Coordinates of C-alpha atoms in Angstrom, one line a residue:
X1 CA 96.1 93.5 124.3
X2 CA 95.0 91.0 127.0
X3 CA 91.2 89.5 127.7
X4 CA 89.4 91.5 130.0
X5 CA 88.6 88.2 131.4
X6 CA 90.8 85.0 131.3
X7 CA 89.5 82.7 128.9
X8 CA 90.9 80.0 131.4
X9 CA 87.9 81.1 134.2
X10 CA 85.5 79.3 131.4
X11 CA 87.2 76.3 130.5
X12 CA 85.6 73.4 132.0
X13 CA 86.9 69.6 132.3
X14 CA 84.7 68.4 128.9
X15 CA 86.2 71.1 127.0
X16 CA 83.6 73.3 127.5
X17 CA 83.1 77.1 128.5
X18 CA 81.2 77.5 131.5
X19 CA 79.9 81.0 132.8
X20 CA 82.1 82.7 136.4
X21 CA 79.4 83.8 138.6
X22 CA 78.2 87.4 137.8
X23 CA 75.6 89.9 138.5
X24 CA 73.2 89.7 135.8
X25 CA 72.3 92.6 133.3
X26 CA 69.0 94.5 132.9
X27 CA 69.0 93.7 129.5
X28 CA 65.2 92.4 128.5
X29 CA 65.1 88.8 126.6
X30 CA 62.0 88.3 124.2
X31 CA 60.7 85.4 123.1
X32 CA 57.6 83.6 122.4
X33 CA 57.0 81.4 125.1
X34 CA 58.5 80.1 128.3
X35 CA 59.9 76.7 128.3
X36 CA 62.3 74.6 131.4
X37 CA 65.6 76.3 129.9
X38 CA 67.5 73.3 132.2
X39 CA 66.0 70.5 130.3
X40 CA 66.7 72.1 126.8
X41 CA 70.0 71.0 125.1
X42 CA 72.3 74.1 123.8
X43 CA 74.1 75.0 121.0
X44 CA 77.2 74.4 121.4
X45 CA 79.4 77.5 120.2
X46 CA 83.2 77.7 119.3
X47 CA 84.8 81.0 118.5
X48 CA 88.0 80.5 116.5
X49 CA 90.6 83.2 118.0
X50 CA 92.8 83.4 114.3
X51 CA 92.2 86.6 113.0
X52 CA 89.8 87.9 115.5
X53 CA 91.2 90.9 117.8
X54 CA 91.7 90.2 121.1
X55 CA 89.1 93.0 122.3
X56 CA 86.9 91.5 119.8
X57 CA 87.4 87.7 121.3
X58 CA 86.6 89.0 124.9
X59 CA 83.3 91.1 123.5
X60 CA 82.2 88.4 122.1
X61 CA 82.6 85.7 125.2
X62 CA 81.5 88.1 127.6
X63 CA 78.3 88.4 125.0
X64 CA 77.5 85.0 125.2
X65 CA 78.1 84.5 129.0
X66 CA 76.1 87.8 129.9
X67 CA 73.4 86.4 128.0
X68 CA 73.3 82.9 129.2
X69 CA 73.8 84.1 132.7
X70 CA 70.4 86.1 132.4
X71 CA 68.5 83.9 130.5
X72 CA 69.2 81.4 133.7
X73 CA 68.5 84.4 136.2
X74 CA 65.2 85.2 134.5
X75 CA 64.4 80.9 134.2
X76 CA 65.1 80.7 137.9
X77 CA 63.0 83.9 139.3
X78 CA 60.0 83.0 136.6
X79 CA 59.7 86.6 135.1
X80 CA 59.3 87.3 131.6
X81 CA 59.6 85.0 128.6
X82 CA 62.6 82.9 127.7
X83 CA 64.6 83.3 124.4
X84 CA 64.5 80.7 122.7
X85 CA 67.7 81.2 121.8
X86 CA 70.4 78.9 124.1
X87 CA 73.9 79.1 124.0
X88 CA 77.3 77.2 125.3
X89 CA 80.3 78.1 124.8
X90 CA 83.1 75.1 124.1
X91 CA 86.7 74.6 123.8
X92 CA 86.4 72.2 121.6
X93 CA 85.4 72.5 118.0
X94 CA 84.9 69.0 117.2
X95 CA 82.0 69.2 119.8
X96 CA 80.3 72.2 118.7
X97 CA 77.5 72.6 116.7
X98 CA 79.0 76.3 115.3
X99 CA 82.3 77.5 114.7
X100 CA 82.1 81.5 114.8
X101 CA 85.2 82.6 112.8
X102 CA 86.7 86.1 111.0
X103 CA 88.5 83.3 108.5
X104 CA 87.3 83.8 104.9
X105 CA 89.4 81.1 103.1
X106 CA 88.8 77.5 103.2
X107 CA 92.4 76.8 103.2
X108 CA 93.6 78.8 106.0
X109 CA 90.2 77.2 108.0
X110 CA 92.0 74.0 107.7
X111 CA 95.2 74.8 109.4
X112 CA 93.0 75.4 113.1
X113 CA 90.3 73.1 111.9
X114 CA 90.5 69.7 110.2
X115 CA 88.4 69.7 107.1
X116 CA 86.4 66.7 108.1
X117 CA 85.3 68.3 111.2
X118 CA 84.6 71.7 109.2
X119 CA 82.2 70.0 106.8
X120 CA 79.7 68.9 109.6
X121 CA 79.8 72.5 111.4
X122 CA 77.6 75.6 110.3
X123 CA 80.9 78.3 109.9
X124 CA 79.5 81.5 110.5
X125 CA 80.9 85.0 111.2
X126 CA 81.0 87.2 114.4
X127 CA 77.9 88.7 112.8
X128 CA 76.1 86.1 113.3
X129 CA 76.4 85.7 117.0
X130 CA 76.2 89.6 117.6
X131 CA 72.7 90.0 115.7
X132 CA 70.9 86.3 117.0
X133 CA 72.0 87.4 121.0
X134 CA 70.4 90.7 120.0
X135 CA 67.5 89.4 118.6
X136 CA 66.7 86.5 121.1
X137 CA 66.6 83.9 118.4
X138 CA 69.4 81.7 116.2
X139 CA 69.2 83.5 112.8
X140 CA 69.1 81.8 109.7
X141 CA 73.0 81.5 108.3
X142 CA 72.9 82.0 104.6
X143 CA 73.9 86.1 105.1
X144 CA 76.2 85.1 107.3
X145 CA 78.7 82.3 106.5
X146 CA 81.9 82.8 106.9
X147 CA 83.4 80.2 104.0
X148 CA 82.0 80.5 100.6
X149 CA 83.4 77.0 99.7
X150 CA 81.9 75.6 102.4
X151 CA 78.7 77.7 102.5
X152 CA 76.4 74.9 101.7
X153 CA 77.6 72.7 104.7
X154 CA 76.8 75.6 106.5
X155 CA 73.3 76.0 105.2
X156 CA 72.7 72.2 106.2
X157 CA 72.8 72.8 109.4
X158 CA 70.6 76.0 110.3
X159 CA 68.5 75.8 112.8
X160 CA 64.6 75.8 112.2
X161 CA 64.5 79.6 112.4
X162 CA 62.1 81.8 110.3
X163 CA 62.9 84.0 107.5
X164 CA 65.2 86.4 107.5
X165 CA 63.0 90.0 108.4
X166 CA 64.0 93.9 107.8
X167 CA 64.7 93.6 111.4
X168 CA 66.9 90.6 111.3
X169 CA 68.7 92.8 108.5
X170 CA 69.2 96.0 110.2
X171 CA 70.8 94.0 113.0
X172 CA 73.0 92.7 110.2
X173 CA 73.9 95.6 108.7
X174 CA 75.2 97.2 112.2
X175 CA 76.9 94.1 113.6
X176 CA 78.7 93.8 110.2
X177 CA 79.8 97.9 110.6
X178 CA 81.2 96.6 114.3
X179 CA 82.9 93.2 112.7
X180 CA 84.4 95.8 110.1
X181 CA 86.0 97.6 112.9
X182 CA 87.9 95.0 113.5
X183 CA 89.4 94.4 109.9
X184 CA 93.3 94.8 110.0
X185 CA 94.6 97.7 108.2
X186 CA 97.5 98.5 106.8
X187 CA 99.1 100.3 109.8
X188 CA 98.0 97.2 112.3
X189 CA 100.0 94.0 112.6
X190 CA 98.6 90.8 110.0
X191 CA 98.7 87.6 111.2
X192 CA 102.2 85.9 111.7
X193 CA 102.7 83.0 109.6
X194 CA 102.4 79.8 111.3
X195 CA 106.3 78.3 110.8
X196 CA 105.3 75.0 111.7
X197 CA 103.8 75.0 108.1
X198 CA 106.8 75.8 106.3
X199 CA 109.2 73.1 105.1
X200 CA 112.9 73.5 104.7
X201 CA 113.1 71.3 102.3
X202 CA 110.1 73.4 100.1
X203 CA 111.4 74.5 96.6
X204 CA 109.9 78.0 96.5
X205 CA 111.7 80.2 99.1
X206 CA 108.2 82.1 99.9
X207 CA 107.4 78.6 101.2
X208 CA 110.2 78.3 103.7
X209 CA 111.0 79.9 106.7
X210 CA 113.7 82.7 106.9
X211 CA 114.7 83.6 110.1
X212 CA 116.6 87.0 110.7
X213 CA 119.0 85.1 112.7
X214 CA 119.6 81.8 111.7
X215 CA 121.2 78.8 113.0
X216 CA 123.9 78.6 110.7
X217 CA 124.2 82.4 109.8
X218 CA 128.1 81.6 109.9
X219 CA 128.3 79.6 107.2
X220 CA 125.3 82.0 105.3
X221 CA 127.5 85.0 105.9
X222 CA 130.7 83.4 104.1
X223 CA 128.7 82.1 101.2
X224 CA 127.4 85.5 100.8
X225 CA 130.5 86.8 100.0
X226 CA 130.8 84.7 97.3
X227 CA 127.1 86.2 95.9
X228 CA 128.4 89.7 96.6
X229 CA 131.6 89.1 95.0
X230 CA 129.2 87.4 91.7
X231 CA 126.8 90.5 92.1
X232 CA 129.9 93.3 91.8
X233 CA 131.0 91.3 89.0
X234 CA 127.2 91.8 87.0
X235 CA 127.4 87.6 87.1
X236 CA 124.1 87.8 87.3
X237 CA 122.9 84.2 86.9
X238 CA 126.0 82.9 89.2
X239 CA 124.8 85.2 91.6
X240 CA 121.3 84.1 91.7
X241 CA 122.3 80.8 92.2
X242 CA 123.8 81.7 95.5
X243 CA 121.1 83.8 96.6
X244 CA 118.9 80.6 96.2
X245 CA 121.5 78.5 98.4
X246 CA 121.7 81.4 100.9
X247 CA 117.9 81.4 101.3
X248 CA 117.9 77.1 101.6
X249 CA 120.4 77.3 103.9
X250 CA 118.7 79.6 106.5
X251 CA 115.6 77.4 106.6
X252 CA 117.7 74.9 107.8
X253 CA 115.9 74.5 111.3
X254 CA 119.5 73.0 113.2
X255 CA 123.3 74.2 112.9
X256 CA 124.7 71.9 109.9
X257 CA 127.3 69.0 111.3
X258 CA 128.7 66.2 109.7
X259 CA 126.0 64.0 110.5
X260 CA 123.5 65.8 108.5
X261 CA 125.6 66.4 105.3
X262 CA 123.6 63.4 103.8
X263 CA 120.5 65.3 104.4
X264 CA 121.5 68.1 102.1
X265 CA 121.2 66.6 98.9
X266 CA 117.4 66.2 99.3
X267 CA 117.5 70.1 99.2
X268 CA 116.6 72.4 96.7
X269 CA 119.3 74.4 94.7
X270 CA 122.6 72.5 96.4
X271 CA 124.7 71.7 93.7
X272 CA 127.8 69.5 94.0
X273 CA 130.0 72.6 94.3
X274 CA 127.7 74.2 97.1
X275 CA 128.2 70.6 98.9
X276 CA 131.4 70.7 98.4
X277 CA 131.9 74.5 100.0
X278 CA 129.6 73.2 103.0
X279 CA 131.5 70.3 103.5
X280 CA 134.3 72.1 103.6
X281 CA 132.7 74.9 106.0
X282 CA 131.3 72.2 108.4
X283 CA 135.0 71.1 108.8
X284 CA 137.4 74.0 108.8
X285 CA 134.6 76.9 109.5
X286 CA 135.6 78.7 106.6
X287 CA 135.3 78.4 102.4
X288 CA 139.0 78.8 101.0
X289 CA 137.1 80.8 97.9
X290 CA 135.4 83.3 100.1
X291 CA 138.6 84.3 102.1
X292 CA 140.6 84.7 98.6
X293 CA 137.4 87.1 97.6
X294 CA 137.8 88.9 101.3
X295 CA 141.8 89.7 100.4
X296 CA 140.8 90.9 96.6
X297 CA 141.7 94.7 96.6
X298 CA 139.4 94.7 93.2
X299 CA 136.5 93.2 95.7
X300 CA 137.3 95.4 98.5
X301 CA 137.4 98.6 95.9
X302 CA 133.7 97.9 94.3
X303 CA 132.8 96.8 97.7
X304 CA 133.3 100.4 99.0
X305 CA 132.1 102.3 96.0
X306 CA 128.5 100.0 96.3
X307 CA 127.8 101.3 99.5
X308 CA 127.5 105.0 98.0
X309 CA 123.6 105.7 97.6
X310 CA 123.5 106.0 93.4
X311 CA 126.5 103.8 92.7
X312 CA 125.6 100.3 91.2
X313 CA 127.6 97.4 90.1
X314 CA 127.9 98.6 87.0
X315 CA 128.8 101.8 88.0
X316 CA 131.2 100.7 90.3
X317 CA 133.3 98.6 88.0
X318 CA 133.1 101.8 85.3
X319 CA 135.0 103.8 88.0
X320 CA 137.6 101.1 88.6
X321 CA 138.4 100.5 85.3
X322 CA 139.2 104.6 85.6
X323 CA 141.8 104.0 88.0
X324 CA 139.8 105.3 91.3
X325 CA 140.4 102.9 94.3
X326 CA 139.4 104.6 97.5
X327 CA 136.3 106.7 98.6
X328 CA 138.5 109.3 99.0
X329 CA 140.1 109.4 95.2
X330 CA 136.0 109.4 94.2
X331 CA 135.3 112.2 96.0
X332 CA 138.6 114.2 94.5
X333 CA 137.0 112.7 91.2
X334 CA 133.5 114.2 91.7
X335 CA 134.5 117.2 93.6
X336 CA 133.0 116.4 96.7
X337 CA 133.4 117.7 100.3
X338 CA 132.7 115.4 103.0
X339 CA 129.5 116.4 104.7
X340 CA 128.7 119.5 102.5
X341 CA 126.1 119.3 100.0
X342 CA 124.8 122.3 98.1
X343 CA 123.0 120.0 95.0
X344 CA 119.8 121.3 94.1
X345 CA 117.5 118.3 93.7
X346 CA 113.7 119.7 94.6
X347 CA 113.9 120.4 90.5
X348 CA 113.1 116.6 89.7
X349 CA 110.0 116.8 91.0
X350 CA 109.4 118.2 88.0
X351 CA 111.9 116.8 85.8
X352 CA 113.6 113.5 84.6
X353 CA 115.5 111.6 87.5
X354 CA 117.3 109.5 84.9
X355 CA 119.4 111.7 83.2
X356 CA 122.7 111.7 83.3
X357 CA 123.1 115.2 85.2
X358 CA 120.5 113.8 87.6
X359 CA 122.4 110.4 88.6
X360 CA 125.6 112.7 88.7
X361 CA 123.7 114.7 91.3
X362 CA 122.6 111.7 93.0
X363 CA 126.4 110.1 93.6
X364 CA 127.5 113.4 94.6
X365 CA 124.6 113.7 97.7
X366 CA 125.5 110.2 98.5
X367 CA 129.2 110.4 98.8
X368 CA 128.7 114.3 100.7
X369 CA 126.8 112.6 103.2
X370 CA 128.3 109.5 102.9
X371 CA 129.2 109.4 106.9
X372 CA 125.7 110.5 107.7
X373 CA 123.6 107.9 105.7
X374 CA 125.9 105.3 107.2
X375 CA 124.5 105.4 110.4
X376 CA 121.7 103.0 111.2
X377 CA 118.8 104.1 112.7
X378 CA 116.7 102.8 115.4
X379 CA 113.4 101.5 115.4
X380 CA 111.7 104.2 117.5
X381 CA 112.8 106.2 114.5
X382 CA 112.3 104.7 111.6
X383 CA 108.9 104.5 114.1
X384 CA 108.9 108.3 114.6
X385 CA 109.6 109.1 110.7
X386 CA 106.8 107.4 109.5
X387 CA 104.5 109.1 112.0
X388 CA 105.7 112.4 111.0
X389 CA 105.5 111.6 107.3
X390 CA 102.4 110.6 107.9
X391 CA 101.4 113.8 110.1
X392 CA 102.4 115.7 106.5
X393 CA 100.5 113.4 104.1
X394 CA 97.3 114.2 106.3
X395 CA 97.3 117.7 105.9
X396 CA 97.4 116.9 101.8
X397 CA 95.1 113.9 102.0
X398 CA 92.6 112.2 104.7
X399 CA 92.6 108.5 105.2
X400 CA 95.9 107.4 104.0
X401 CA 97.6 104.4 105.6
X402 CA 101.1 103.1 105.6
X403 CA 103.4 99.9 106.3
X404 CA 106.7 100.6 107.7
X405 CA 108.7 97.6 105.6
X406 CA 112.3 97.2 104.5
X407 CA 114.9 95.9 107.1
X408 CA 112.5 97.0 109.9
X409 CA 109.3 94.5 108.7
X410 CA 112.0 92.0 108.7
X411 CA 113.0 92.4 112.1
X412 CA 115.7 94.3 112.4
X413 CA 116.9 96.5 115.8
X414 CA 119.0 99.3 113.5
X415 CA 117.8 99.6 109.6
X416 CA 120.0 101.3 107.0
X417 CA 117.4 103.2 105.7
X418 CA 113.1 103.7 106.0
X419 CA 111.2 102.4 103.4
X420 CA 107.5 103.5 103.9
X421 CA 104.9 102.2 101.8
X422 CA 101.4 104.0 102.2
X423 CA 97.8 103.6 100.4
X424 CA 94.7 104.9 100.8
X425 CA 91.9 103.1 103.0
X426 CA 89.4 103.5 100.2
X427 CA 89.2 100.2 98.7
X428 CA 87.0 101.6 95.9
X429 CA 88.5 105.1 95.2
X430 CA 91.7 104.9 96.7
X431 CA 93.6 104.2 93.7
X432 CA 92.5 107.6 92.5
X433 CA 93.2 109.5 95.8
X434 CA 96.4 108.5 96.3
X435 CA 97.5 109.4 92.4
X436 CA 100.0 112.2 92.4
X437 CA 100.3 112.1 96.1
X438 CA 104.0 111.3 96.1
X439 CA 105.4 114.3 94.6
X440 CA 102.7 116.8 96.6
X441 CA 104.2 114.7 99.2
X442 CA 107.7 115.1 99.1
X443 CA 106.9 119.2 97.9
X444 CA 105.7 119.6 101.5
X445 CA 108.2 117.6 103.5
X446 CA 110.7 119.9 101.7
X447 CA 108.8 123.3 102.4
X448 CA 108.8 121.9 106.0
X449 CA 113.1 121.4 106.2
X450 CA 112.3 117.7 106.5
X451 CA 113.6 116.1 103.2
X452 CA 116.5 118.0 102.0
X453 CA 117.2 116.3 98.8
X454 CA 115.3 113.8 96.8
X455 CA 117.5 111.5 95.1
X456 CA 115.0 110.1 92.4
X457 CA 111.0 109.9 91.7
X458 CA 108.5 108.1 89.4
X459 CA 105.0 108.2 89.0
X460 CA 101.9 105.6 88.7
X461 CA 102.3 103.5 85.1
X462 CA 100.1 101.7 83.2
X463 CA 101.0 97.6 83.1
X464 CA 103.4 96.7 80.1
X465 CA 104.4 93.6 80.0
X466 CA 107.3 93.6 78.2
X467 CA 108.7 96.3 81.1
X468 CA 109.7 94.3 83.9
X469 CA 111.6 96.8 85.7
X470 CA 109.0 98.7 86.7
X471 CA 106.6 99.4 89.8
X472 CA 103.8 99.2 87.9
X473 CA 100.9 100.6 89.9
X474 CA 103.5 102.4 92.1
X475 CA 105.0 106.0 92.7
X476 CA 108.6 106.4 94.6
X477 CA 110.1 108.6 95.9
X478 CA 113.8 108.0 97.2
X479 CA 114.8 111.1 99.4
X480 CA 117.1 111.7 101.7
X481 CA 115.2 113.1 105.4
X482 CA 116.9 114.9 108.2
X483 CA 115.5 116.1 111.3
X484 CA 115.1 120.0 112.3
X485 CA 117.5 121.8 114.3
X486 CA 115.1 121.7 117.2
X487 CA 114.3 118.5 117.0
X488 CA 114.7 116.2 120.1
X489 CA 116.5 113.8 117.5
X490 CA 119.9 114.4 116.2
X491 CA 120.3 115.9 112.8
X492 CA 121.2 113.1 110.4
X493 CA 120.6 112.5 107.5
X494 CA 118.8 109.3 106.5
X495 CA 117.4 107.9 103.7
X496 CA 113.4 107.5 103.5
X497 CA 112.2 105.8 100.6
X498 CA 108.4 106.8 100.1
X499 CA 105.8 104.5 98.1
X500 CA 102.5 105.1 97.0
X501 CA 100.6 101.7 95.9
X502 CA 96.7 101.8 94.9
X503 CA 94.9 99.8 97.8
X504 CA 94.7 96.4 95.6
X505 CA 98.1 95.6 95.2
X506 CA 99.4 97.5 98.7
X507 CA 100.1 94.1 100.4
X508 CA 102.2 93.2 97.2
X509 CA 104.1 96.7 97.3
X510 CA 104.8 95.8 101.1
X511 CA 105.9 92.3 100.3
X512 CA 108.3 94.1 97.7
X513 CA 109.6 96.8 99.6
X514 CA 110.6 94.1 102.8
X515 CA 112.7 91.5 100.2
X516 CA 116.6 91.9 101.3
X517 CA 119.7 91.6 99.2
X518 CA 120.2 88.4 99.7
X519 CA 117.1 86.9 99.2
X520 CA 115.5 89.2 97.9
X521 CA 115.7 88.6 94.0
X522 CA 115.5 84.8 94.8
X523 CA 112.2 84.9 96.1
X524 CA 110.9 87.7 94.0
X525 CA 111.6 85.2 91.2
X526 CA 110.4 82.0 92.6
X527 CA 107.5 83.7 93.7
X528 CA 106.8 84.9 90.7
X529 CA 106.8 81.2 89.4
X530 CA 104.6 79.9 92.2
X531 CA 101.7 82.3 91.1
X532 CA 102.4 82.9 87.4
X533 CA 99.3 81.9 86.3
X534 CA 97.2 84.2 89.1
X535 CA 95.8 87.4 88.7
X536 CA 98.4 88.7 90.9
X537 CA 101.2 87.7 88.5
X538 CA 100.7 91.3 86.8
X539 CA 102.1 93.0 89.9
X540 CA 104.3 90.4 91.0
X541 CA 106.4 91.1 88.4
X542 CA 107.2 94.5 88.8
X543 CA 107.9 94.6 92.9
X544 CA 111.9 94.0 92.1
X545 CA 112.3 96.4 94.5
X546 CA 116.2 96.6 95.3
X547 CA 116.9 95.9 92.2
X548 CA 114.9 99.2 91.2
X549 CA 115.8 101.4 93.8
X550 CA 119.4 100.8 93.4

């Protein structure tokens, strides 16, 4: 959303903010005597724009320059008292003698701010400015800074301002309910990562960038059918090896040429025999291996049968080795006919989803609707589901909130499926509220002809760590969604993959639900690594989130 005014009409040529001339309010300004406000020197004010809302940013310059703009009005005309409170705006934070900032961590300071510079500033939040405007005066900092690590640089440089009054408190309380409105949640945007940060050449894959789209996605897409080919096979230690070349590879910032072969080997996870396939890419644009793979009628078989919803790898290969080849001899096998499906699956809502009888019904929906769930589906909706899931879930329970993430978070125009992960916005009692929510859930979209099977579900459990392949803290629900008959969108059938995460680990269920196949269990794992010894690690290591649903 843009500034209602541009920020350009302040900047001045020292770097400063100056005031556009306006009509001044008929706001009052106290203070306790008058004074020459032209000979006094200002605070100088910088408002960091990370993390702030854009309405927020233009509130708070048009705050300042109101302010200042009277104060002057009421200097020049000599009526009333002056505040003793004086205010500039700057451009530059080196110059300033406060940075006003929404940025609670030291580290992520640093990246707008150089440390040195930060350690001889008072970093405050936008309360701060809010309540000393209102009250005429600079108040004392210690309520307000922004940076616990660097709170007692802050307190260094307070002003000489009296203590901090019931009144001075009260402003707090309601400038910190208005900075609160502010707060990003779930169903809002987060700050984008800053990729000049990340390094190609990082050995964790959640430190390097990954593009959708990336500059060699050629050479990416034919080693990846070597991973599939590893993956179909249950090579599972093969295939993660891939998966971490695949994930180097598309940090690579430039398309890879002869010239920059040298470079390789100071990246992570390329092995002679990756260098060798790249070489060999780089100079015939293709990998001999991966175009044998590509002709294998065994790979082109198990290829087929892993695109059914409910078939695995290890499924997969168990119907091979039974003779079935085609998509069309499985569905002979199972008795299927293409499009129709009468399987009852509301009853696991109340019953085991891993049964043997329940995964039978499972492959049967998938192959039925096989053409259906093919389809991709747009982003206005996947946009359009979540808001009518959402619609549903209020009608059960106020103040829930959801992510849309999968293939769609990523970035993608046409998703294969919706995965929608929702929470409650009750830090403190939304773990509780949300508890059972899934299945009353998916009971509703049912009665209301929206979901018209559900392929598996699980509830909350409690941590275990000797599971590992489980969401612990999470409910699922893997359905399959169409839309009604009189419904301005075509009725296919998709597949929606509900979760319900307690509020503390919801940004961890997102980042679990948005992992790819190709990646995806390569950064899982060496994320799991980077923060093993955290307090996070618990919930790290159950968000294996393709791996689970499939």
């Amino acid at each position: 959303m843009p500034f209602k005014r541009p920020l350009r009409s302040y900047t001045c040529d020292d770097g400063s903010l100056s005031p556009s001339d306006r009509p001044s309010s008929s706001r009052r300004i106290h203070s306790s005597s008058p004074r020459n406000i032209e000979e006094e020197k200002p605070l100088l004010i910088y408002i960091l724009p990370a993390k702030i809302h854009p309405e927020a940013m233009s509130e708070l310059i048009m705050l300042v320059e109101d302010y200042k703009i009277e104060r002057v009005t009421m200097g020049h005309q000599g009526r009333g008292v002056i505040s003793e409170l004086n205010l500039q705006l700057t451009g530059d934070a080196e110059k300033a003698n406060i940075v006003v900032t929404a940025i609670r961590m030291r580290q992520r300071l640093e990246r707008h701010i150089d440390s040195s510079i930060a350690k001889t500033k008072a970093i405050v939040t936008p309360s701060w400015l809010r309540d000393s405007l209102t009250s005429g005066q600079p108040l004392p900092y210690r309520n307000y800074a922004a940076v616990h690590d660097l709170e007692d640089e802050t307190l260094r440089h307070c002003p000489d301002a009296g203590q901090d009054t019931s009144s001075s408190s009260s402003l707090r309380s309601r400038s910190q309910e208005k900075e609160n409105s502010w707060r990003t949640e779930p169903d809002e945007p987060i700050e984008v990562t800053e990729v000049e940060l990340l390094s190609h050449k990082a050995r964790y894959s959640c430190l390097r960038p990954s593009p959708l789209v990336c500059p060699n996605q050629s050479l990416v897409e034919e080693i990846n059918i070597i991973r599939r080919s590893r993956h179909l096979e249950g090579e599972e230690r093969s295939m993660l090896s891939y998966s971490r070349a695949i994930s180097v590879i598309k940090a690579y910032p430039r398309i890879i040429t002869q010239r920059d072969l040298h470079d390789l080997h100071e990246l992570p996870f390329l092995g002679e025999k990756l260098y060798s396939m790249i070489q060999e890419f780089v100079k015939t644009g293709r990998i001999a291996e991966a175009q044998t793979i590509l002709a294998d009628s065994r790979f082109q078989s198990l290829s087929a049968f892993d695109t059914i919803y409910g078939i695995g790898p290890h499924t997969a290969r168990r119907l091979y080795d039974l003779g079935l080849r085609t998509l069309e001899e499985l569905e002979q096998y199972y008795e299927v006919i293409p499009g129709v499906s009468d399987e009852e699956t509301i009853s696991l809502l109340e019953e085991s989803t891993n049964t043997e009888a329940a995964v039978e019904k499972t492959i049967k929906i998938g192959l039925a609707l096989r053409h259906d769930l093919s389809h991709t589906i747009s982003r206005p909706e996947v946009e359009e589901i979540n808001r009518t899931v959402m619609q549903e879930l209020s009608h059960i329970q106020k103040g829930c909130k959801s992510v849309i993430a999968g293939g769609y978070r990523r970035g993608k125009l046409q998703s294969n499926d919706v995965d929608i992960v929702i929470t409650h916005a009750d830090w403190k009692l939304g773990s509780q509220k949300v508890k059972g929510l899934c299945k009353k859930l998916v009971q509703r979209l049912h009665e209301q002809g929206l979901v018209t099977h559900v392929m598996h579900i699980s509830g909350f459990h409690e941590h275990n760590a000797l599971r590992t392949h489980h969401w612990d803290s999470l409910e699922k629900a893997l359905t399959v969604f169409a839309w009604p008959h009189n419904s301005s969108w075509p009725r296919v059938h998709r597949r929606v993959d509900l979760i319900f995460a307690a509020p503390e680990v919801f940004w961890t269920a997102v980042v679990g639900a948005s992992m790819g196949r190709q990646g995806g269990l390569a950064f899982q794992k060496q994320s799991s690594r980077r923060i093993d010894k955290g307090p996070i690690a618990a919930y790290i290591v159950g968000l294996q989130s393709q791996q689970v649903i499939k």
